[in-house]
Coordinates of C-alpha atoms in Angstrom, one line a residue:
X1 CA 100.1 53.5 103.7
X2 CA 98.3 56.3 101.2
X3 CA 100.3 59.3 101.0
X4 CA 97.9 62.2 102.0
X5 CA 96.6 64.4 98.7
X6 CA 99.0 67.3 99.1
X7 CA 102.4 65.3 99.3
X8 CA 101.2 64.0 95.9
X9 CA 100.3 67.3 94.9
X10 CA 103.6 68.7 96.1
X11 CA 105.6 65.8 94.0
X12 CA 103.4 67.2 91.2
X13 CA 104.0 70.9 91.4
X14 CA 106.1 72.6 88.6
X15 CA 107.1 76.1 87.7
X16 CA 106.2 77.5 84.3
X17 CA 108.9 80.2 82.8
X18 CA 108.4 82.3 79.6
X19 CA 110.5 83.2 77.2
X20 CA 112.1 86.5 77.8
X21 CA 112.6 88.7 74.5
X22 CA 116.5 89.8 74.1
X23 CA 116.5 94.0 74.2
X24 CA 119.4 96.0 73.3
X25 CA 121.7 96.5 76.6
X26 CA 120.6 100.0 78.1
X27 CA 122.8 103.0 78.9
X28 CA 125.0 102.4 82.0
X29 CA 123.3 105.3 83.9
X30 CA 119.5 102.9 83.5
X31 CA 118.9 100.3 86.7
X32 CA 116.1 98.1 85.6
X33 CA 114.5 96.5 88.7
X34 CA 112.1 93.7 88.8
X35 CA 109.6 93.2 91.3
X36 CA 107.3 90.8 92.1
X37 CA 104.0 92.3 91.5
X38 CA 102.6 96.0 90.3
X39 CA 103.0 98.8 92.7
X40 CA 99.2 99.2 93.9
X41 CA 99.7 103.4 94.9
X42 CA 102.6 105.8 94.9
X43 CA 101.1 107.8 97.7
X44 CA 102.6 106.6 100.9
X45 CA 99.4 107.8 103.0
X46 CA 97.6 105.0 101.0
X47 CA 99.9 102.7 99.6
X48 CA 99.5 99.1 100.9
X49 CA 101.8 97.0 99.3
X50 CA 105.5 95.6 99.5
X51 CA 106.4 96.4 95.8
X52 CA 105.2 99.7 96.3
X53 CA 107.7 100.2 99.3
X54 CA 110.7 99.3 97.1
X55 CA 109.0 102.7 94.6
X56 CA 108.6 104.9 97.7
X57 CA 112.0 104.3 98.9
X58 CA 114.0 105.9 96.4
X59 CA 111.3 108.4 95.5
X60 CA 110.1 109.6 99.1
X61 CA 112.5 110.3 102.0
X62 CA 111.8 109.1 105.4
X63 CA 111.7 111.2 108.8
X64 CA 114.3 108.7 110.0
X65 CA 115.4 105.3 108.4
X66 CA 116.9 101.7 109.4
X67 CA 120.1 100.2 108.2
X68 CA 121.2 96.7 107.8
X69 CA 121.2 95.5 111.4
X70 CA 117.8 96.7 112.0
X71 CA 118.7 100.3 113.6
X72 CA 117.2 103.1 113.2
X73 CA 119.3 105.8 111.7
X74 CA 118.8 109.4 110.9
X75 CA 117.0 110.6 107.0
X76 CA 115.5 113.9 107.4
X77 CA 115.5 114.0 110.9
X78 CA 119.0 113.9 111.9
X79 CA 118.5 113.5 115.9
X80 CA 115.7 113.3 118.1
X81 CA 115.1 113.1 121.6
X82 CA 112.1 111.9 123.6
X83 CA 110.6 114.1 126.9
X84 CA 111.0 112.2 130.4
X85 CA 108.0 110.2 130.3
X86 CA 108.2 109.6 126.6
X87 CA 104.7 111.1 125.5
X88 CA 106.8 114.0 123.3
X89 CA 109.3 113.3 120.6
X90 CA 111.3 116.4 119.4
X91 CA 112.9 116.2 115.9
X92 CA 115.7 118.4 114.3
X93 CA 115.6 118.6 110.8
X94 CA 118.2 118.8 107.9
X95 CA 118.5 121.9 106.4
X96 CA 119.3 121.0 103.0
X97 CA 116.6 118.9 102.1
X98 CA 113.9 120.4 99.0
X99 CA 111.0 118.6 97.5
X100 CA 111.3 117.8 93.5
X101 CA 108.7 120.8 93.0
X102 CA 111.7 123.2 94.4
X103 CA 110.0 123.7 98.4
X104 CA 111.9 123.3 101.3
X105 CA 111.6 120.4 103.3
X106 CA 110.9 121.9 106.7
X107 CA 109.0 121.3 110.0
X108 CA 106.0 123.1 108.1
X109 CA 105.8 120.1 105.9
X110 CA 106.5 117.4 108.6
X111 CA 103.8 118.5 110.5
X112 CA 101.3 118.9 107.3
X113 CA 102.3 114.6 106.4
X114 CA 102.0 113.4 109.9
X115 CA 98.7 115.2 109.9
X116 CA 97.6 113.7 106.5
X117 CA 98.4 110.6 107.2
X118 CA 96.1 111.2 110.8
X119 CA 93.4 112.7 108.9
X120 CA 92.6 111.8 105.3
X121 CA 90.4 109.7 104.3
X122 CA 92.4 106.7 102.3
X123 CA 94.9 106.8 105.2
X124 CA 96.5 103.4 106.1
X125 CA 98.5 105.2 108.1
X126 CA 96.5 106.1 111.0
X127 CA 96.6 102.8 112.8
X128 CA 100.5 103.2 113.0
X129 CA 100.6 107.0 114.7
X130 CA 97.3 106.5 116.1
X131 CA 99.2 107.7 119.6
X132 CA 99.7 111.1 117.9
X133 CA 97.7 113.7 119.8
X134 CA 99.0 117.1 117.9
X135 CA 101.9 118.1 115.9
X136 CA 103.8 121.3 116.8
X137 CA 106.7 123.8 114.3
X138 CA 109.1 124.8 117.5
X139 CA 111.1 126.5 114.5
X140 CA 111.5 126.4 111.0
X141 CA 114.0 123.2 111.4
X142 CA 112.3 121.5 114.7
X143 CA 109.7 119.5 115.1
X144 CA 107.7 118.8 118.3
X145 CA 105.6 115.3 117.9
X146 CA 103.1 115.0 121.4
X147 CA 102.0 112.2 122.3
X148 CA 97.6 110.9 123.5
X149 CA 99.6 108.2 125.5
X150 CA 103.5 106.5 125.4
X151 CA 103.9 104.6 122.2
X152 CA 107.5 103.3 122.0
X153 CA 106.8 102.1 118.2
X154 CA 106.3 105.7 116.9
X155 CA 109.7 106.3 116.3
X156 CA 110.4 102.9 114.1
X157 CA 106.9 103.8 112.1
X158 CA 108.4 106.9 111.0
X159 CA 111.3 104.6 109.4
X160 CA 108.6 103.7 106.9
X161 CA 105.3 105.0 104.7
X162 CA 104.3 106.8 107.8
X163 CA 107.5 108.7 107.9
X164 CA 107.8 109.4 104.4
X165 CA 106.9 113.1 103.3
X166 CA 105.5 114.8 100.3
X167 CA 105.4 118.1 99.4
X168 CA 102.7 120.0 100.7
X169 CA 102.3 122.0 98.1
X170 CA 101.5 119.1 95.3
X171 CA 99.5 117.4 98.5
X172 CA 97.1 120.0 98.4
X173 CA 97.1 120.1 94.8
X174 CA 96.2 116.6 93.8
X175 CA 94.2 115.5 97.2
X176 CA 93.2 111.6 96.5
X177 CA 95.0 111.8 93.0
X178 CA 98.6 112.8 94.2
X179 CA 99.8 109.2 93.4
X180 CA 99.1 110.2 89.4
X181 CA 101.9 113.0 90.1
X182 CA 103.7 112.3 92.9
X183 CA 105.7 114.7 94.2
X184 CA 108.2 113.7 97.5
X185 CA 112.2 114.4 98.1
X186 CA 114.3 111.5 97.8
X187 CA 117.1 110.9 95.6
X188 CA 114.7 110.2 92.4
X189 CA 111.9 112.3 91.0
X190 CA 108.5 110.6 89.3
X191 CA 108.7 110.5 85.8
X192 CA 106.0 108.3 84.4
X193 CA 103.9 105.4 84.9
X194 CA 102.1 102.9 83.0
X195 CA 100.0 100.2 84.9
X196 CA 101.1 96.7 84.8
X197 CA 104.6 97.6 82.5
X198 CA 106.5 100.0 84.0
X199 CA 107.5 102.6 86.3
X200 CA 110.4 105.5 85.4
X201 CA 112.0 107.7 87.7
X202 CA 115.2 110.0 87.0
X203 CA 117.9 110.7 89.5
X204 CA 116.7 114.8 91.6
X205 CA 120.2 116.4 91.1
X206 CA 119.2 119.1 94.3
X207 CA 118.9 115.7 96.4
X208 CA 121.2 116.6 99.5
X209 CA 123.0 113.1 98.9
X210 CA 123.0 113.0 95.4
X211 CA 126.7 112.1 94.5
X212 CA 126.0 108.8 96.6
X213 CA 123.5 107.6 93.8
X214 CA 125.1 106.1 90.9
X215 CA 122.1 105.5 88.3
X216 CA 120.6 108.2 86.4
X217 CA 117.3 106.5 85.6
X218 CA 115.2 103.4 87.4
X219 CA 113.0 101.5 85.5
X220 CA 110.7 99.2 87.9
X221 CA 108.6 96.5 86.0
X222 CA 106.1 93.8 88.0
X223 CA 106.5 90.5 86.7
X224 CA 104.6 88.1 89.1
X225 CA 106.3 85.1 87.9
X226 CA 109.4 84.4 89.4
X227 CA 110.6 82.2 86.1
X228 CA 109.8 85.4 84.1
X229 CA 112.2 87.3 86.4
X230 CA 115.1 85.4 86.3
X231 CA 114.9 85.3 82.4
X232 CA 114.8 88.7 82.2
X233 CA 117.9 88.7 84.8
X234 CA 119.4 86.3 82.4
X235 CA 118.8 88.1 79.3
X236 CA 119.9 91.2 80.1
X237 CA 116.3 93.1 80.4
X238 CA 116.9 93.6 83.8
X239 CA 119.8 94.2 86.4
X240 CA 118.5 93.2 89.5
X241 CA 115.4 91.1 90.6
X242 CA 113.8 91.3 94.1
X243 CA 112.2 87.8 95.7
X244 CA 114.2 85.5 93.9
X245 CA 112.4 81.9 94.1
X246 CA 114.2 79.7 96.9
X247 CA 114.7 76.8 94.3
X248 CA 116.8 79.1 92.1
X249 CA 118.9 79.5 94.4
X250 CA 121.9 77.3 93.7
X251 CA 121.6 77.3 89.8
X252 CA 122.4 81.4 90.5
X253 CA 125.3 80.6 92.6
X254 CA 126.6 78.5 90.0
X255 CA 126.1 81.2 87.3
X256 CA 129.5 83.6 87.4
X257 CA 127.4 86.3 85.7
X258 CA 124.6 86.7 88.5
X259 CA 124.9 87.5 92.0
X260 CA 122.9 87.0 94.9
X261 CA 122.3 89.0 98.3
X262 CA 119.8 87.6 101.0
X263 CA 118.6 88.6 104.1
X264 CA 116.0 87.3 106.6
X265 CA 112.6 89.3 107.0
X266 CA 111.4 90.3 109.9
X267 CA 107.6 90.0 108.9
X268 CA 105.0 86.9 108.0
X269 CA 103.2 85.1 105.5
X270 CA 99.5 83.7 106.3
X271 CA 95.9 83.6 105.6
X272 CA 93.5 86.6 106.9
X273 CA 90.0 85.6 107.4
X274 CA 87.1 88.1 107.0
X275 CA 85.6 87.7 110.3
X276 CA 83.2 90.7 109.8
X277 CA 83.1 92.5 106.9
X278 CA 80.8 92.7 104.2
X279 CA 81.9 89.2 102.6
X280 CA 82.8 87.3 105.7
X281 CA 81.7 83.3 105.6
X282 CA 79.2 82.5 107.9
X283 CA 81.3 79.7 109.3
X284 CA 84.9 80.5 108.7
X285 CA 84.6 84.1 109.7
X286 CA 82.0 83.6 112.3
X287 CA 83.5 80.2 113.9
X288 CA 87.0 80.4 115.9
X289 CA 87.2 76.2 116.2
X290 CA 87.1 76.1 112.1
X291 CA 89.8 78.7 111.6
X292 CA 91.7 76.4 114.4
X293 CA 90.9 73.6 112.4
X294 CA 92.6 75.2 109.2
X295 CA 95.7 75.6 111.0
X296 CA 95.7 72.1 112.6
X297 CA 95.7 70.6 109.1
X298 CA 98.3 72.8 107.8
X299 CA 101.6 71.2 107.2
X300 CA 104.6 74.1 107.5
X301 CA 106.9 72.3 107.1
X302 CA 106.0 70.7 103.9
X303 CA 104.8 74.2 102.7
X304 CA 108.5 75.7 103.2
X305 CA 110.3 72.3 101.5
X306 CA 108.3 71.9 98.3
X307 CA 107.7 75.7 97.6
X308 CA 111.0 76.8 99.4
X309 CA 113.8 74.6 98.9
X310 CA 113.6 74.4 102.6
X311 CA 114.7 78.1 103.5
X312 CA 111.2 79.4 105.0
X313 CA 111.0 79.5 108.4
X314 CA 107.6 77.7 109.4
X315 CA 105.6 79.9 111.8
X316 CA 102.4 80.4 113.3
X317 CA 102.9 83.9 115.4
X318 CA 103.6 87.6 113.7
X319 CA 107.0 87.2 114.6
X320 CA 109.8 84.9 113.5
X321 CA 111.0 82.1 115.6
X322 CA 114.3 84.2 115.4
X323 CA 112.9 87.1 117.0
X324 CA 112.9 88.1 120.7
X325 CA 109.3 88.4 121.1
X326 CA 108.4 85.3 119.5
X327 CA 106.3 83.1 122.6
X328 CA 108.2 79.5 122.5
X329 CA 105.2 78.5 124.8
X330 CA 103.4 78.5 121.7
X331 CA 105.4 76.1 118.8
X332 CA 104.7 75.8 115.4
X333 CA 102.1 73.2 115.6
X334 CA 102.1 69.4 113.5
X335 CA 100.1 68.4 111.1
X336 CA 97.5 67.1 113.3
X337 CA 94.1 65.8 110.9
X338 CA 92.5 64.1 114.0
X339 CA 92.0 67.3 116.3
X340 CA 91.7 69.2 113.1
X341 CA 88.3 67.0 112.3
X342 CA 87.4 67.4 116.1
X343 CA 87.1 70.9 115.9
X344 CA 85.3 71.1 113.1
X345 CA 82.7 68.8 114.6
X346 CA 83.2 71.7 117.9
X347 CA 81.9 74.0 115.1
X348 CA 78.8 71.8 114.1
X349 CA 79.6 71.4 111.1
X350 CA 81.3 68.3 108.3
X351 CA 82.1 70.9 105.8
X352 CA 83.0 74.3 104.4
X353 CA 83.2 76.1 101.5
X354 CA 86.1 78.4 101.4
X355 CA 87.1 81.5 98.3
X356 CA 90.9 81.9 98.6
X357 CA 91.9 85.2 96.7
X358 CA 95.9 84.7 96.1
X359 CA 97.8 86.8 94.0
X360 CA 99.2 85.9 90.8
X361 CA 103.1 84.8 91.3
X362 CA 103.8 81.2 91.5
X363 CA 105.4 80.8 94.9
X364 CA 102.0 82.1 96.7
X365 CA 99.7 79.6 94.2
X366 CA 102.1 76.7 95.4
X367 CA 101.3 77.7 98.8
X368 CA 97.7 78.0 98.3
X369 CA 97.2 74.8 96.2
X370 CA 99.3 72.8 99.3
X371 CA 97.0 74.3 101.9
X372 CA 93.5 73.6 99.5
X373 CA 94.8 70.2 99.1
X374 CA 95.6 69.8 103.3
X375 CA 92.5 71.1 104.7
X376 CA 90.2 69.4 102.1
X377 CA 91.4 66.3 104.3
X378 CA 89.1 67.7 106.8
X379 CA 85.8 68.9 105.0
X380 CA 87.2 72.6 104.3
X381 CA 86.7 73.1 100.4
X382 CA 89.3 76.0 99.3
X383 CA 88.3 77.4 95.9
X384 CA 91.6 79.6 94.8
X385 CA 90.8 82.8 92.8
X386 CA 93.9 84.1 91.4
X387 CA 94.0 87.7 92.0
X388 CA 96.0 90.5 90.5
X389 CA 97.6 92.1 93.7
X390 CA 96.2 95.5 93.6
X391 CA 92.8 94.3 92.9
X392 CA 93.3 91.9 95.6
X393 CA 94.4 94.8 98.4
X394 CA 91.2 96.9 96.8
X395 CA 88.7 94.1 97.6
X396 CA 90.0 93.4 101.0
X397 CA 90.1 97.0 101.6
X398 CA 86.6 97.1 101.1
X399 CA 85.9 93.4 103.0
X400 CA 84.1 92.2 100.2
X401 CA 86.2 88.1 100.7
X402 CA 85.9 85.2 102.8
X403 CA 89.8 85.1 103.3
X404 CA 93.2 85.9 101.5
X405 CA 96.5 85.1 101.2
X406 CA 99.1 88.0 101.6
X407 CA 102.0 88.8 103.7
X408 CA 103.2 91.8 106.0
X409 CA 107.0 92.6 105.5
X410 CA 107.1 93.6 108.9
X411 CA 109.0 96.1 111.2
X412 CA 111.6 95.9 113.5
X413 CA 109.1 97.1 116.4
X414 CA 107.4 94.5 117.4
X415 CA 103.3 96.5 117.7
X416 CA 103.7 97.4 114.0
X417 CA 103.5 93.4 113.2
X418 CA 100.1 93.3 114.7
X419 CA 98.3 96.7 115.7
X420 CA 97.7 97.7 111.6
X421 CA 96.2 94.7 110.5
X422 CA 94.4 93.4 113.8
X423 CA 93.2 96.9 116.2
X424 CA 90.1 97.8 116.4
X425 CA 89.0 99.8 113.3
X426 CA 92.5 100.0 111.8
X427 CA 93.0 101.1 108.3
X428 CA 94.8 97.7 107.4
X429 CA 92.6 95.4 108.8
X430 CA 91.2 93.7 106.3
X431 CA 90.1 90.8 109.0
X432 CA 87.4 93.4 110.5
X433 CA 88.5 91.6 113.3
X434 CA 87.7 93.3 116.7
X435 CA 89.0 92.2 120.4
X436 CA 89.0 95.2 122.7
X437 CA 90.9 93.0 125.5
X438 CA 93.4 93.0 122.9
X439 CA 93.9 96.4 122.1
X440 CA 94.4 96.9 125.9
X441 CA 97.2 94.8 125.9
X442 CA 98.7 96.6 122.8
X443 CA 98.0 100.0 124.3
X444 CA 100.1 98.8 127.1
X445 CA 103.4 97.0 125.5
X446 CA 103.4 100.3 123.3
X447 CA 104.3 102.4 126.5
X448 CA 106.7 100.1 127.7
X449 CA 111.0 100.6 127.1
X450 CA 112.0 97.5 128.3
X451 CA 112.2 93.7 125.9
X452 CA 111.3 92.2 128.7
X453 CA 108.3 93.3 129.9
X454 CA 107.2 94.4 126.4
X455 CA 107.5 90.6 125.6
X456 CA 105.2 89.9 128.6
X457 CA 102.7 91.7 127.8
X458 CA 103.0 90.1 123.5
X459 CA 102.6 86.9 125.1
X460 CA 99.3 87.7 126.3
X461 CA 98.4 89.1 122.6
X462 CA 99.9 86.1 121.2
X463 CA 97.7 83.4 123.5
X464 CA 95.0 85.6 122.1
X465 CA 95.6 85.9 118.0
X466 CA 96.1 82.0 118.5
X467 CA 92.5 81.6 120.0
X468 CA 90.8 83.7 117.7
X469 CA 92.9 83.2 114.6
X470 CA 91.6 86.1 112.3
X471 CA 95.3 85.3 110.3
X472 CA 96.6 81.9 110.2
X473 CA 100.3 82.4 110.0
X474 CA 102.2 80.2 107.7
X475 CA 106.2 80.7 107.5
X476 CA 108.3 83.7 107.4
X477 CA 110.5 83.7 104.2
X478 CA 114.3 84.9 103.4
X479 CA 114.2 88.1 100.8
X480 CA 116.7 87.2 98.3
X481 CA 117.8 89.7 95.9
X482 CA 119.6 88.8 92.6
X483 CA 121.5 90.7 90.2
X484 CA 124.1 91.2 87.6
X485 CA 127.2 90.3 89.0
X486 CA 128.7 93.9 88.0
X487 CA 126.4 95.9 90.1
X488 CA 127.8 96.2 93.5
X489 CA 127.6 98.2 96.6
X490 CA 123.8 96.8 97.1
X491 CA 123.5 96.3 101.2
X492 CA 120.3 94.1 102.2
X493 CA 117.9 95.5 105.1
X494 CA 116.1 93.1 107.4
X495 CA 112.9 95.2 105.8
X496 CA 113.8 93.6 102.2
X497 CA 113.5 96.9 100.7
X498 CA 115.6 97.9 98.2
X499 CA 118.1 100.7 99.0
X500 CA 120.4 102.5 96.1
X501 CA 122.8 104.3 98.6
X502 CA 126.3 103.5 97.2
X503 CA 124.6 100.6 94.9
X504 CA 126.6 101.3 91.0
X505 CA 127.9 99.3 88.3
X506 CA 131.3 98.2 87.3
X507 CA 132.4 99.0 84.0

């Protein structure tokens, strides 16, 4: 029997590394970071992607934040307490908190973000605290959020960009170019960026935690190719590496001089399908039995041994198998080629031609040159275009693709999976994908306190998403960390961001 194309393909598929260029060893107060792509903005109102979370966290603080089980723990807010009916969320603030320009951080400023983030125009926050109906000061240290309807997920949104607070006063300085300056509150103040090489901040000495940071200066540099990280690792050119590739695993364990830390996500991998935007297909976007066809000639499982070592979790929902809202009524599906083809001839049509924008590391061209190789079985034609991440996340902003292939890091709320990318009109769909029978069910899991009847009402928005597929979800993959054996104190979030709290390095 013929081995289908992509198991060849897969047998075929090699990593290329490059030669990393020794550097002197820097001071022991520099942390040099690699991440896997270029931050795309430093404006947490706007910014989009997962690299640019790992920035934000150590340069903006959060209204409240989550800790490595998943909880959500105080920041600047350091209790809250919801009304009766849960349609008004009172915060009390820290008192000791100032912005890097010297401002306090107080309700005054709370209530100017959450407003931003509601009201400007690049927003891709809206979507998140779209249950917001006003923001009231109580006192200078008390914030009073009320609520258009219940929306249980508020209070995990503000444990991320929608939380995170700038200073006013810069905000209304810079408008749409604050993420050329940026001005927030966390631990480490902006010091200077230069697109795709670096980005330098220096520890805020007025921060109110500041003897709990160890490093004096970060240094963040994208490097797409995994290879290129770990070289760099090697070399000495950087400390500590986020997304470490799967298959590198066990020659790190091995090496006494590097460490590992990993942790499993709690978001997804897949491919978003403009189903009405500017650059939609006329089949593929238009025609629900070819986007079902797609994912019938998908094979996870082969996607998460050949470009994983095995250590993805295949998936087809927003959440991971592992999670409590995950529908088992709904399994990852087999490669099935036979109803794959019979839906296509549903659709009317033999074949399709299909762009593919994919950004530039080497795990996600694995994954899209498996998945071009599986559904050409079928008639569907996948032609990958290579993408540098922020122009990728520019051009889908704008729906100007046929489809894409990005992830969502995802939250530990269960809405914030779905209700950004996929509501009606949100700021991060990129799938202009619109089912108002779907947004009724999301308006109503969002109002609910219960797991149980919050996953009843996800079940219905799950038989949905997998009838209408506007994202084909792939697998769900580990974030694995790796670093210099001597740094310690590093604590791995289910989020995969990268947290400095306590994080220094042994002499």
């Amino acid at each position: 029997m013929m081995k289908p194309l992509y198991v060849a393909l897969a047998a075929g598929l090699a990593l290329s590394g490059l030669a990393a260029t020794a550097a002197p060893a820097a001071a022991q107060s520099v942390l040099r970071i690699g991440l896997q792509d270029d931050p795309d903005t430093l404006d947490p109102v706007s910014n989009w992607s997962f690299v640019g979370r790992h920035v934000l966290q150590s340069l903006c603080d959060k209204i409240v934040d989550i800790d490595v089980s998943g909880q959500i723990v105080p920041m600047l807010a350091t209790s809250w307490e919801w009304n009766g009916d849960s349609t008004a969320l009172t915060l009390k603030l820290r008192r000791d908190a100032v912005f890097h320009d010297g401002t306090k951080v107080d309700a005054a400023a709370i209530k100017y973000n959450l407003d931003r983030d509601l009201t400007m125009k690049i927003s891709r926050r809206k979507a998140e605290i779209s249950a917001i109906g006003n923001v009231e000061v109580v006192d200078d240290y008390t914030v009073k959020i009320n609520l258009k309807e219940p929306s249980v997920p508020l209070l995990a949104a503000l444990s991320d960009r929608a939380g995170m607070v700038i200073s006013p006063k810069a905000g209304e300085a810079l408008g749409e170019k604050f993420t050329d300056a940026p001005v927030c509150s966390g631990p480490y103040k902006f010091v200077e960026r230069v697109t795709q090489d670096r980005i330098v901040l220096d520890k805020f000495p007025q921060y109110y935690n500041a003897d709990k940071y160890h490093f004096d200066r970060l240094i963040y540099r994208g490097m797409p190719d995994s290879n290129v990280r770990l070289l760099n690792l090697r070399s000495g050119q950087l400390d500590l590496i986020e997304r470490l590739a799967a298959t590198d695993v066990k020659a790190v364990k091995a090496d006494k001089s590097l460490a590992i830390d990993p942790v499993v996500g709690l978001g997804y991998y897949g491919i978003t399908f403009n189903i009405d935007g500017e650059g939609a297909d006329l089949d593929a976007g238009k025609k629900a039995a070819i986007r079902e066809a797609f994912s019938l000639a998908i094979d996870r499982g082969a996607i998460s041994n050949v470009v994983f070592d095995g250590q993805a979790s295949t998936g087809n929902q927003p959440f991971p198998p592992s999670s409590p809202y995950y529908d088992k009524n709904y399994p990852v599906p087999a490669r099935d080629v036979g109803a794959a083809k019979k839906k296509m001839a549903e659709a009317g049509v033999q074949s399709v031609n299909l762009d593919l924008l994919v950004p530039t590391d080497a795990e996600r061209q694995q994954v899209a040159q498996l998945v071009q190789a599986m559904v050409a079985d079928i008639g569907i034609k996948v032609s990958i275009k290579p993408t540098e991440l922020m122009t990728l996340l520019d051009i889908a902003r704008q729906g100007k693709f046929k489809s894409h292939l990005v992830g969502w890091s995802g939250r530990v709320d269960p809405d914030l999976n779905i209700t950004p990318m996929l509501a009606c009109g949100a700021s991060g769909n990129d799938a202009h994908y619109c089912n108002k029978e779907l947004d009724v069910i999301l308006t109503k899991a969002r109002a609910l306190g219960a797991t149980e009847t919050r996953k009843a009402e996800y079940s219905k928005a799950i038989s949905i998403l997998l009838k209408d597929l506007p994202i084909v979800y792939l697998y769900h993959s580990q974030w694995i960390f790796a670093h210099n054996s001597n740094i310690t104190g590093l604590k791995s979030a289910p989020d995969g961001i990268i947290r400095l709290t306590g994080v220094s390095r042994k002499n």
